[in-house]
Amino acid sequence: MIVVIVLAGGIFVFRTVNAPDTSGVVVQTVRTSLPSVTGSTITTATREFVDPDPDQPTKVVNVTAVDKSGNPAAGYRVADGVEVANCRLSSSAIDEGVLGCLPGGAGANVCWTTPSPRVLLCGDGPWTRSLTRNTTDQIDLMPLNEQAQPWGMELADGAKCHRRNGGSHWPGRADGLEGAYSCDEGAEFVLRGAAPLTDRTKPAWTVKVGGMSADNASFPPPVDMRVVTAFFAASP
């Protein structure tokens, strides 16, 4: 086990492990950076972007926000939160030491246990150093029968996309595809349908990206976008 403190817009504590189902994928803790812009231009439903290296393997970064004692890792701030419920193993984690809870509005889809059995430290996202101290008396540790999906992703066009967290109403599309991640680059969304959310058949993972609107308007078909970095949660 290797623990590395990375300074990249803040301090993060990462652990490099062999994540499941990542055959042929570079798994490492890295200083994330946006790629330089060269190459041919591709038009998405929302804007144009340039992928400098479409075959570059996806990097998998496992984020650990607590130490082995369950206390906040160095550099993390903690604020008081709320009571949460229905806590289960997080579907954005690579092991069984991270929970996800309801309601969705509590922002508790990635939470680490603490020395107190009722207290959880929940992360805002893989790029922040903020944790919320939530409480619960409902924890179910039954294994999940699904492939873990990234907590957040950095895409080839430079967008940072955060996984949808329950409850709130999202815009839609006439073709029925749903938003799975919201991105910080305009009206860009990672979409999901019948196919797997992340295509991991090649070392360079891809996702479907397109637009959405409040009135479920018609958009061009989504395009494949390379995942530069996929962030998962991990226990210390």
mmCIF file of C-alpha atoms in Angstrom:
data_model
loop_
_atom_site.group_PDB
_atom_site.id
_atom_site.type_symbol
_atom_site.label_atom_id
_atom_site.label_comp_id
_atom_site.label_asym_id
_atom_site.label_seq_id
_atom_site.Cartn_x
_atom_site.Cartn_y
_atom_site.Cartn_z
ATOM 1 C CA MET A 1 0.000 0.000 0.000
ATOM 2 C CA ILE A 2 1.413 3.407 -0.956
ATOM 3 C CA VAL A 3 0.009 6.643 0.408
ATOM 4 C CA VAL A 4 0.957 9.785 -1.484
ATOM 5 C CA ILE A 5 0.090 13.378 -0.673
ATOM 6 C CA VAL A 6 -0.449 15.236 -3.924
ATOM 7 C CA LEU A 7 -0.549 19.020 -4.152
ATOM 8 C CA ALA A 8 -2.833 19.977 -7.029
ATOM 9 C CA GLY A 9 -5.161 22.791 -6.090
ATOM 10 C CA GLY A 10 -5.100 21.400 -2.533
ATOM 11 C CA ILE A 11 -3.907 18.386 -0.604
ATOM 12 C CA PHE A 12 -5.287 14.962 -1.369
ATOM 13 C CA VAL A 13 -4.440 11.634 0.149
ATOM 14 C CA PHE A 14 -4.447 8.871 -2.429
ATOM 15 C CA ARG A 15 -3.792 5.166 -2.309
ATOM 16 C CA THR A 16 -2.687 3.256 -5.352
ATOM 17 C CA VAL A 17 -4.285 -0.190 -5.667
ATOM 18 C CA ASN A 18 -5.223 -2.602 -8.395
ATOM 19 C CA ALA A 19 -8.875 -1.674 -8.865
ATOM 20 C CA PRO A 20 -11.235 -4.395 -10.123
ATOM 21 C CA ASP A 21 -12.087 -4.689 -13.789
ATOM 22 C CA THR A 22 -9.282 -2.399 -14.951
ATOM 23 C CA SER A 23 -7.291 -4.844 -17.083
ATOM 24 C CA GLY A 24 -5.027 -2.936 -19.424
ATOM 25 C CA VAL A 25 -5.687 0.351 -17.612
ATOM 26 C CA VAL A 26 -2.952 2.415 -16.003
ATOM 27 C CA VAL A 27 -3.775 2.467 -12.272
ATOM 28 C CA GLN A 28 -1.801 5.091 -10.429
ATOM 29 C CA THR A 29 -1.968 8.161 -8.247
ATOM 30 C CA VAL A 30 -1.076 11.215 -10.296
ATOM 31 C CA ARG A 31 -1.000 14.990 -10.319
ATOM 32 C CA THR A 32 -3.948 15.624 -12.610
ATOM 33 C CA SER A 33 -3.596 18.179 -15.393
ATOM 34 C CA LEU A 34 -5.548 19.133 -18.473
ATOM 35 C CA PRO A 35 -4.093 17.982 -21.797
ATOM 36 C CA SER A 36 -2.620 20.387 -24.310
ATOM 37 C CA VAL A 37 -4.906 21.109 -27.238
ATOM 38 C CA THR A 38 -3.680 19.750 -30.566
ATOM 39 C CA GLY A 39 -5.142 17.509 -33.230
ATOM 40 C CA SER A 40 -8.415 17.348 -35.119
ATOM 41 C CA THR A 41 -11.608 19.028 -33.942
ATOM 42 C CA ILE A 42 -14.704 16.984 -33.026
ATOM 43 C CA THR A 43 -18.121 18.545 -32.447
ATOM 44 C CA THR A 44 -20.292 17.355 -29.563
ATOM 45 C CA ALA A 45 -23.914 18.229 -28.890
ATOM 46 C CA THR A 46 -22.783 21.204 -26.836
ATOM 47 C CA ARG A 47 -19.440 22.455 -28.180
ATOM 48 C CA GLU A 48 -16.242 21.589 -30.028
ATOM 49 C CA PHE A 49 -13.232 19.916 -28.447
ATOM 50 C CA VAL A 50 -9.884 18.502 -29.493
ATOM 51 C CA ASP A 51 -8.605 15.172 -28.194
ATOM 52 C CA PRO A 52 -4.792 15.279 -28.263
ATOM 53 C CA ASP A 53 -4.335 11.542 -27.755
ATOM 54 C CA PRO A 54 -7.453 9.387 -28.240
ATOM 55 C CA ASP A 55 -5.592 6.153 -27.424
ATOM 56 C CA GLN A 56 -3.996 7.320 -24.167
ATOM 57 C CA PRO A 57 -5.006 4.831 -21.416
ATOM 58 C CA THR A 58 -7.307 6.048 -18.685
ATOM 59 C CA LYS A 59 -5.671 6.721 -15.321
ATOM 60 C CA VAL A 60 -7.481 5.468 -12.227
ATOM 61 C CA VAL A 61 -7.003 7.476 -9.018
ATOM 62 C CA ASN A 62 -8.296 6.143 -5.705
ATOM 63 C CA VAL A 63 -9.089 8.891 -3.196
ATOM 64 C CA THR A 64 -8.835 8.320 0.550
ATOM 65 C CA ALA A 65 -9.959 11.255 2.697
ATOM 66 C CA VAL A 66 -9.371 9.674 6.126
ATOM 67 C CA ASP A 67 -6.437 8.012 7.852
ATOM 68 C CA LYS A 68 -6.355 4.456 9.194
ATOM 69 C CA SER A 69 -7.960 5.635 12.432
ATOM 70 C CA GLY A 70 -10.929 7.138 10.586
ATOM 71 C CA ASN A 71 -9.883 10.728 11.242
ATOM 72 C CA PRO A 72 -9.758 13.371 8.480
ATOM 73 C CA ALA A 73 -6.611 13.136 6.382
ATOM 74 C CA ALA A 74 -4.163 16.041 6.407
ATOM 75 C CA GLY A 75 -5.519 19.140 4.689
ATOM 76 C CA TYR A 76 -9.215 18.231 4.857
ATOM 77 C CA ARG A 77 -11.777 20.581 6.414
ATOM 78 C CA VAL A 78 -14.818 19.184 8.239
ATOM 79 C CA ALA A 79 -18.240 20.833 8.619
ATOM 80 C CA ASP A 80 -21.270 19.612 10.534
ATOM 81 C CA GLY A 81 -23.867 17.823 8.435
ATOM 82 C CA VAL A 82 -27.222 16.112 8.905
ATOM 83 C CA GLU A 83 -28.779 12.791 9.802
ATOM 84 C CA VAL A 84 -28.575 10.348 6.874
ATOM 85 C CA ALA A 85 -30.152 6.943 6.332
ATOM 86 C CA ASN A 86 -30.075 3.774 4.243
ATOM 87 C CA CYS A 87 -26.285 3.704 4.208
ATOM 88 C CA ARG A 88 -24.895 0.973 1.971
ATOM 89 C CA LEU A 89 -21.589 0.223 0.330
ATOM 90 C CA SER A 90 -20.818 3.083 -2.053
ATOM 91 C CA SER A 91 -21.093 2.295 -5.749
ATOM 92 C CA SER A 92 -18.207 4.724 -6.372
ATOM 93 C CA ALA A 93 -15.749 2.818 -4.164
ATOM 94 C CA ILE A 94 -13.259 0.083 -5.020
ATOM 95 C CA ASP A 95 -13.565 -1.691 -1.660
ATOM 96 C CA GLU A 96 -16.028 -2.251 1.164
ATOM 97 C CA GLY A 97 -14.782 0.488 3.474
ATOM 98 C CA VAL A 98 -16.765 3.360 1.929
ATOM 99 C CA LEU A 99 -20.519 3.961 2.235
ATOM 100 C CA GLY A 100 -23.180 5.854 0.332
ATOM 101 C CA CYS A 101 -26.303 7.200 2.075
ATOM 102 C CA LEU A 102 -29.641 8.913 1.470
ATOM 103 C CA PRO A 103 -31.167 11.415 0.964
ATOM 104 C CA GLY A 104 -29.457 12.484 -2.237
ATOM 105 C CA GLY A 105 -29.563 16.128 -1.216
ATOM 106 C CA ALA A 106 -27.265 15.407 1.715
ATOM 107 C CA GLY A 107 -24.327 14.840 -0.645
ATOM 108 C CA ALA A 108 -23.499 11.579 1.103
ATOM 109 C CA ASN A 109 -22.832 9.169 -1.742
ATOM 110 C CA VAL A 110 -19.193 8.734 -0.641
ATOM 111 C CA CYS A 111 -18.674 8.480 3.128
ATOM 112 C CA TRP A 112 -15.920 7.065 5.319
ATOM 113 C CA THR A 113 -16.520 5.516 8.725
ATOM 114 C CA THR A 114 -14.975 7.042 11.852
ATOM 115 C CA PRO A 115 -14.092 5.814 15.374
ATOM 116 C CA SER A 116 -17.662 6.682 16.365
ATOM 117 C CA PRO A 117 -20.019 4.006 14.967
ATOM 118 C CA ARG A 118 -22.754 6.545 14.133
ATOM 119 C CA VAL A 119 -20.565 9.223 12.553
ATOM 120 C CA LEU A 120 -19.528 9.318 8.890
ATOM 121 C CA LEU A 121 -17.253 11.731 7.052
ATOM 122 C CA CYS A 122 -18.699 12.363 3.587
ATOM 123 C CA GLY A 123 -16.800 13.899 0.686
ATOM 124 C CA ASP A 124 -18.026 16.701 -1.564
ATOM 125 C CA GLY A 125 -16.099 15.382 -4.557
ATOM 126 C CA PRO A 126 -12.712 14.024 -5.589
ATOM 127 C CA TRP A 127 -11.307 17.509 -6.286
ATOM 128 C CA THR A 128 -12.155 19.160 -2.968
ATOM 129 C CA ARG A 129 -10.765 18.969 0.552
ATOM 130 C CA SER A 130 -14.167 19.329 2.228
ATOM 131 C CA LEU A 131 -15.864 16.692 4.371
ATOM 132 C CA THR A 132 -19.249 16.737 6.078
ATOM 133 C CA ARG A 133 -19.768 15.073 9.447
ATOM 134 C CA ASN A 134 -23.070 13.181 9.124
ATOM 135 C CA THR A 135 -24.727 10.765 11.524
ATOM 136 C CA THR A 136 -26.676 7.579 10.891
ATOM 137 C CA ASP A 137 -28.018 4.482 12.608
ATOM 138 C CA GLN A 138 -28.836 2.641 9.373
ATOM 139 C CA ILE A 139 -25.886 0.800 7.822
ATOM 140 C CA ASP A 140 -26.221 -2.217 5.538
ATOM 141 C CA LEU A 141 -22.952 -3.864 4.444
ATOM 142 C CA MET A 142 -24.449 -6.254 1.896
ATOM 143 C CA PRO A 143 -22.163 -6.519 -1.175
ATOM 144 C CA LEU A 144 -23.187 -4.622 -4.300
ATOM 145 C CA ASN A 145 -23.879 -6.650 -7.423
ATOM 146 C CA GLU A 146 -22.717 -3.958 -9.807
ATOM 147 C CA GLN A 147 -19.529 -2.557 -11.247
ATOM 148 C CA ALA A 148 -18.211 0.488 -9.394
ATOM 149 C CA GLN A 149 -18.598 3.741 -11.325
ATOM 150 C CA PRO A 150 -16.239 6.704 -10.927
ATOM 151 C CA TRP A 151 -16.983 9.285 -8.253
ATOM 152 C CA GLY A 152 -15.764 11.865 -10.748
ATOM 153 C CA MET A 153 -14.109 11.959 -14.154
ATOM 154 C CA GLU A 154 -11.845 14.278 -16.110
ATOM 155 C CA LEU A 155 -12.572 14.059 -19.822
ATOM 156 C CA ALA A 156 -10.439 14.640 -22.892
ATOM 157 C CA ASP A 157 -12.035 18.057 -23.482
ATOM 158 C CA GLY A 158 -10.939 19.217 -20.018
ATOM 159 C CA ALA A 159 -14.354 18.878 -18.370
ATOM 160 C CA LYS A 160 -14.594 17.724 -14.775
ATOM 161 C CA CYS A 161 -17.730 15.661 -14.303
ATOM 162 C CA HIS A 162 -19.266 14.763 -10.942
ATOM 163 C CA ARG A 163 -21.543 11.773 -10.489
ATOM 164 C CA ARG A 164 -25.254 12.423 -10.037
ATOM 165 C CA ASN A 165 -26.301 12.067 -6.424
ATOM 166 C CA GLY A 166 -29.934 11.037 -6.190
ATOM 167 C CA GLY A 167 -33.120 12.976 -5.706
ATOM 168 C CA SER A 168 -32.906 16.348 -7.440
ATOM 169 C CA HIS A 169 -34.637 16.922 -10.781
ATOM 170 C CA TRP A 170 -32.321 16.960 -13.780
ATOM 171 C CA PRO A 171 -32.993 18.097 -17.351
ATOM 172 C CA GLY A 172 -33.708 15.492 -20.010
ATOM 173 C CA ARG A 173 -33.604 14.572 -23.686
ATOM 174 C CA ALA A 174 -36.191 13.519 -26.241
ATOM 175 C CA ASP A 175 -34.322 10.248 -26.872
ATOM 176 C CA GLY A 176 -34.777 9.189 -23.237
ATOM 177 C CA LEU A 177 -31.094 9.103 -22.301
ATOM 178 C CA GLU A 178 -30.503 10.225 -18.710
ATOM 179 C CA GLY A 179 -27.823 12.334 -17.121
ATOM 180 C CA ALA A 180 -25.381 10.354 -15.002
ATOM 181 C CA TYR A 181 -22.744 13.066 -14.446
ATOM 182 C CA SER A 182 -22.887 16.850 -14.644
ATOM 183 C CA CYS A 183 -19.815 18.621 -15.988
ATOM 184 C CA ASP A 184 -18.304 22.022 -15.400
ATOM 185 C CA GLU A 185 -17.933 22.829 -19.110
ATOM 186 C CA GLY A 186 -21.198 24.468 -20.149
ATOM 187 C CA ALA A 187 -24.262 22.297 -20.715
ATOM 188 C CA GLU A 188 -22.290 19.057 -21.015
ATOM 189 C CA PHE A 189 -23.487 15.833 -19.401
ATOM 190 C CA VAL A 190 -22.297 12.252 -19.285
ATOM 191 C CA LEU A 191 -25.306 10.219 -20.411
ATOM 192 C CA ARG A 192 -26.523 6.725 -19.653
ATOM 193 C CA GLY A 193 -28.852 4.368 -21.468
ATOM 194 C CA ALA A 194 -28.990 0.625 -21.992
ATOM 195 C CA ALA A 195 -25.249 0.284 -22.647
ATOM 196 C CA PRO A 196 -22.655 0.277 -19.836
ATOM 197 C CA LEU A 197 -22.058 3.771 -18.484
ATOM 198 C CA THR A 198 -18.283 3.573 -18.969
ATOM 199 C CA ASP A 199 -16.958 1.581 -21.913
ATOM 200 C CA ARG A 200 -13.887 -0.208 -20.524
ATOM 201 C CA THR A 201 -13.289 -2.581 -23.416
ATOM 202 C CA LYS A 202 -10.084 -0.690 -24.297
ATOM 203 C CA PRO A 203 -7.341 0.858 -22.119
ATOM 204 C CA ALA A 204 -8.769 4.271 -23.027
ATOM 205 C CA TRP A 205 -12.218 4.306 -21.402
ATOM 206 C CA THR A 206 -14.993 6.297 -23.054
ATOM 207 C CA VAL A 207 -18.378 7.682 -22.045
ATOM 208 C CA LYS A 208 -21.303 9.133 -23.976
ATOM 209 C CA VAL A 209 -21.510 12.930 -23.806
ATOM 210 C CA GLY A 210 -24.299 15.217 -24.945
ATOM 211 C CA GLY A 211 -26.672 18.018 -24.075
ATOM 212 C CA MET A 212 -29.841 18.108 -21.987
ATOM 213 C CA SER A 213 -32.610 20.645 -21.404
ATOM 214 C CA ALA A 214 -35.447 21.351 -18.996
ATOM 215 C CA ASP A 215 -38.040 20.759 -21.752
ATOM 216 C CA ASN A 216 -36.539 17.411 -22.887
ATOM 217 C CA ALA A 217 -35.581 18.841 -26.272
ATOM 218 C CA SER A 218 -34.137 16.886 -29.192
ATOM 219 C CA PHE A 219 -30.332 16.807 -29.366
ATOM 220 C CA PRO A 220 -27.900 15.211 -31.805
ATOM 221 C CA PRO A 221 -26.806 11.692 -30.850
ATOM 222 C CA PRO A 222 -24.247 11.678 -28.017
ATOM 223 C CA VAL A 223 -20.582 11.243 -28.904
ATOM 224 C CA ASP A 224 -17.894 9.077 -27.368
ATOM 225 C CA MET A 225 -15.540 11.032 -25.104
ATOM 226 C CA ARG A 226 -12.305 9.635 -23.679
ATOM 227 C CA VAL A 227 -11.943 9.502 -19.907
ATOM 228 C CA VAL A 228 -8.524 10.926 -19.038
ATOM 229 C CA THR A 229 -8.790 10.246 -15.295
ATOM 230 C CA ALA A 230 -11.370 8.255 -13.323
ATOM 231 C CA PHE A 231 -11.610 8.918 -9.590
ATOM 232 C CA PHE A 232 -12.860 6.273 -7.172
ATOM 233 C CA ALA A 233 -13.124 6.290 -3.374
ATOM 234 C CA ALA A 234 -11.056 3.875 -1.277
ATOM 235 C CA SER A 235 -10.624 2.997 2.374
ATOM 236 C CA PRO A 236 -7.222 3.679 4.000
#
